[in-house]
């Protein structure tokens, strides 16, 4: 199986000018494991480029448990684009899953600079994110949990060695116990 990008939206929209802007003008910030870059319910103030470590995107279920909906890895942009573009309270939290080193810029400043370069950037970002989420949604119905796990490991070997079992199980929409059983299968 050919490796695919975990955040495949990056293949659908060119974010390199945004990453270059943040790398050129951003402030270096270090988060400890468990620290929040963004709390669910807050309006995003900063946009980050991951230098090292990784963070997870989570939402809170009605029972108060955490559900992992995505991750950002080194080189990725960490921001809740869907809500941030419209400046509404985030439906996600962004949490450092390991020691996390990032470069950050104020969201409104970075987005305004990018909109000057490309007036259709917002539409392109929404389209790319929508496509990525649609593919993940279809995979939940098309693939068994074991198939989703094996695809994840084959496509993202570095992340699969770092990610916590609980986080990966949540992302795959299975229990940690089910994931342990899958990992033991030949």
Short mmCIF file of C-alpha atoms in Angstrom, two decimals:
data_model
loop_
_atom_site.label_atom_id
_atom_site.label_comp_id
_atom_site.label_asym_id
_atom_site.label_seq_id
_atom_site.Cartn_x
_atom_site.Cartn_y
_atom_site.Cartn_z
CA UNK A 1 0.00 0.00 0.00
CA UNK A 2 1.32 3.42 -0.89
CA UNK A 3 1.66 5.81 2.06
CA UNK A 4 -0.79 8.66 2.05
CA UNK A 5 -0.61 11.89 3.98
CA UNK A 6 -2.48 11.72 7.30
CA UNK A 7 -3.88 15.18 6.62
CA UNK A 8 -4.61 14.68 2.94
CA UNK A 9 -6.18 18.14 2.64
CA UNK A 10 -2.56 19.35 2.27
CA UNK A 11 -2.44 17.60 -1.10
CA UNK A 12 -5.58 19.43 -2.25
CA UNK A 13 -4.72 23.02 -1.32
CA UNK A 14 -1.32 24.72 -1.36
CA UNK A 15 -0.67 25.91 2.18
CA UNK A 16 3.06 26.46 1.59
CA UNK A 17 2.69 30.29 1.48
CA UNK A 18 0.94 30.15 4.87
CA UNK A 19 3.59 27.85 6.33
CA UNK A 20 6.35 30.11 4.94
CA UNK A 21 4.70 33.18 6.49
CA UNK A 22 4.45 31.51 9.90
CA UNK A 23 8.03 30.22 9.68
CA UNK A 24 9.27 33.72 8.76
CA UNK A 25 7.27 35.76 11.28
CA UNK A 26 6.05 33.31 13.91
CA UNK A 27 6.92 33.11 17.58
CA UNK A 28 8.34 29.84 18.90
CA UNK A 29 6.20 28.28 21.65
CA UNK A 30 6.68 24.98 23.50
CA UNK A 31 3.72 23.07 24.96
CA UNK A 32 4.01 20.23 27.45
CA UNK A 33 2.06 17.04 26.86
CA UNK A 34 -1.57 17.70 27.80
CA UNK A 35 -1.44 21.47 27.37
CA UNK A 36 -4.10 23.08 25.20
CA UNK A 37 -3.41 25.12 22.09
CA UNK A 38 -7.15 25.71 21.82
CA UNK A 39 -10.06 24.96 24.15
CA UNK A 40 -13.40 23.84 22.75
CA UNK A 41 -15.73 26.85 22.89
CA UNK A 42 -12.98 29.46 22.41
CA UNK A 43 -12.44 31.46 19.24
CA UNK A 44 -9.03 30.62 17.83
CA UNK A 45 -6.47 33.36 18.35
CA UNK A 46 -3.35 31.73 16.86
CA UNK A 47 -2.38 29.53 13.97
CA UNK A 48 0.58 27.19 14.44
CA UNK A 49 3.06 25.23 12.36
CA UNK A 50 4.28 22.09 14.13
CA UNK A 51 8.07 21.89 14.41
CA UNK A 52 8.29 18.77 16.59
CA UNK A 53 5.91 16.47 18.42
CA UNK A 54 2.25 16.13 17.56
CA UNK A 55 -1.11 17.36 18.76
CA UNK A 56 -4.58 15.89 18.63
CA UNK A 57 -7.90 17.47 17.72
CA UNK A 58 -10.66 16.35 20.06
CA UNK A 59 -14.30 16.98 20.68
CA UNK A 60 -16.20 16.20 23.85
CA UNK A 61 -18.98 13.63 23.70
CA UNK A 62 -22.24 14.09 25.59
CA UNK A 63 -20.91 11.75 28.34
CA UNK A 64 -17.85 13.99 28.80
CA UNK A 65 -15.36 11.62 27.17
CA UNK A 66 -12.86 12.77 24.57
CA UNK A 67 -13.15 11.74 20.94
CA UNK A 68 -10.05 12.15 18.75
CA UNK A 69 -10.97 13.46 15.30
CA UNK A 70 -7.50 14.21 13.95
CA UNK A 71 -3.84 15.02 14.56
CA UNK A 72 -1.27 17.51 13.33
CA UNK A 73 2.29 16.33 12.78
CA UNK A 74 5.61 18.11 12.14
CA UNK A 75 5.24 20.44 9.16
CA UNK A 76 1.45 20.58 9.54
CA UNK A 77 -0.62 23.61 10.32
CA UNK A 78 -2.49 23.23 13.63
CA UNK A 79 -5.72 25.20 13.61
CA UNK A 80 -9.43 24.39 13.61
CA UNK A 81 -9.97 25.82 10.11
CA UNK A 82 -13.69 25.11 9.79
CA UNK A 83 -14.72 27.28 12.76
CA UNK A 84 -11.80 29.69 12.62
CA UNK A 85 -12.54 30.94 9.13
CA UNK A 86 -15.91 32.18 10.34
CA UNK A 87 -14.56 33.34 13.72
CA UNK A 88 -17.05 31.22 15.68
CA UNK A 89 -16.37 29.29 18.90
CA UNK A 90 -14.42 26.14 18.16
CA UNK A 91 -16.14 22.79 18.34
CA UNK A 92 -12.74 21.18 18.89
CA UNK A 93 -9.90 21.37 21.36
CA UNK A 94 -6.30 21.11 20.19
CA UNK A 95 -4.11 19.37 22.77
CA UNK A 96 -0.39 18.58 22.79
CA UNK A 97 -0.06 14.77 22.78
CA UNK A 98 3.68 14.99 23.34
CA UNK A 99 6.16 17.76 23.96
CA UNK A 100 5.14 20.08 21.16
CA UNK A 101 7.21 22.84 19.59
CA UNK A 102 5.41 25.23 17.27
CA UNK A 103 5.70 28.56 15.54
CA UNK A 104 2.61 30.75 15.92
CA UNK A 105 1.08 33.87 14.41
CA UNK A 106 -2.19 35.60 15.22
CA UNK A 107 -4.88 33.85 13.18
CA UNK A 108 -6.54 37.00 11.80
CA UNK A 109 -3.22 38.48 10.71
CA UNK A 110 -2.05 35.29 8.98
CA UNK A 111 -5.38 34.69 7.27
CA UNK A 112 -5.63 38.31 6.08
CA UNK A 113 -2.13 38.10 4.60
CA UNK A 114 -3.02 34.87 2.79
CA UNK A 115 -6.35 36.25 1.53
CA UNK A 116 -4.42 39.13 -0.09
CA UNK A 117 -2.47 36.54 -2.09
CA UNK A 118 -5.44 34.34 -2.93
CA UNK A 119 -9.00 35.64 -2.67
CA UNK A 120 -10.35 32.09 -3.00
CA UNK A 121 -8.23 30.59 -0.23
CA UNK A 122 -11.19 30.17 2.16
CA UNK A 123 -13.18 28.24 -0.46
CA UNK A 124 -10.16 26.09 -1.36
CA UNK A 125 -9.51 25.27 2.29
CA UNK A 126 -13.14 24.35 2.92
CA UNK A 127 -13.22 22.15 -0.15
CA UNK A 128 -9.98 20.35 0.74
CA UNK A 129 -11.04 19.78 4.34
CA UNK A 130 -14.46 18.59 3.24
CA UNK A 131 -12.90 16.04 0.87
CA UNK A 132 -10.57 14.73 3.57
CA UNK A 133 -13.39 14.35 6.08
CA UNK A 134 -15.65 12.70 3.50
CA UNK A 135 -12.97 10.08 2.75
CA UNK A 136 -12.55 9.35 6.48
CA UNK A 137 -16.33 9.11 6.87
CA UNK A 138 -16.66 6.62 4.00
CA UNK A 139 -13.80 4.52 5.42
CA UNK A 140 -15.74 4.16 8.70
CA UNK A 141 -18.48 2.37 6.77
CA UNK A 142 -16.43 0.67 4.07
CA UNK A 143 -13.57 -0.81 6.12
CA UNK A 144 -13.60 -3.04 9.17
CA UNK A 145 -11.83 -1.75 12.28
CA UNK A 146 -8.93 -4.11 11.55
CA UNK A 147 -8.66 -2.83 7.98
CA UNK A 148 -8.71 0.79 9.20
CA UNK A 149 -5.99 0.00 11.73
CA UNK A 150 -3.74 -1.77 9.20
CA UNK A 151 -4.23 1.02 6.67
CA UNK A 152 -3.33 3.57 9.35
CA UNK A 153 -0.14 1.71 10.36
CA UNK A 154 0.94 1.18 6.73
CA UNK A 155 0.24 4.78 5.75
CA UNK A 156 1.54 6.49 8.90
CA UNK A 157 4.33 4.38 10.42
CA UNK A 158 5.93 7.27 12.33
CA UNK A 159 2.65 8.38 13.88
CA UNK A 160 1.59 4.81 14.65
CA UNK A 161 4.76 4.40 16.77
CA UNK A 162 4.09 7.65 18.69
CA UNK A 163 0.35 7.81 19.13
CA UNK A 164 -1.14 6.58 22.38
CA UNK A 165 -3.37 3.49 22.16
CA UNK A 166 -6.29 5.41 23.65
CA UNK A 167 -5.93 8.20 21.05
CA UNK A 168 -5.62 5.80 18.12
CA UNK A 169 -8.59 3.73 19.28
CA UNK A 170 -10.68 6.89 19.58
CA UNK A 171 -9.66 8.04 16.11
CA UNK A 172 -10.52 4.60 14.67
CA UNK A 173 -13.86 4.67 16.54
CA UNK A 174 -13.16 1.49 18.52
CA UNK A 175 -12.35 0.73 22.15
CA UNK A 176 -8.75 0.38 23.31
CA UNK A 177 -9.54 -3.28 24.16
CA UNK A 178 -10.68 -3.91 20.57
CA UNK A 179 -7.50 -2.28 19.28
CA UNK A 180 -5.37 -4.53 21.51
CA UNK A 181 -7.21 -7.59 20.05
CA UNK A 182 -6.60 -6.35 16.48
CA UNK A 183 -2.90 -5.77 17.19
CA UNK A 184 -2.55 -9.37 18.50
CA UNK A 185 -4.14 -10.87 15.37
CA UNK A 186 -1.73 -12.36 12.81
#
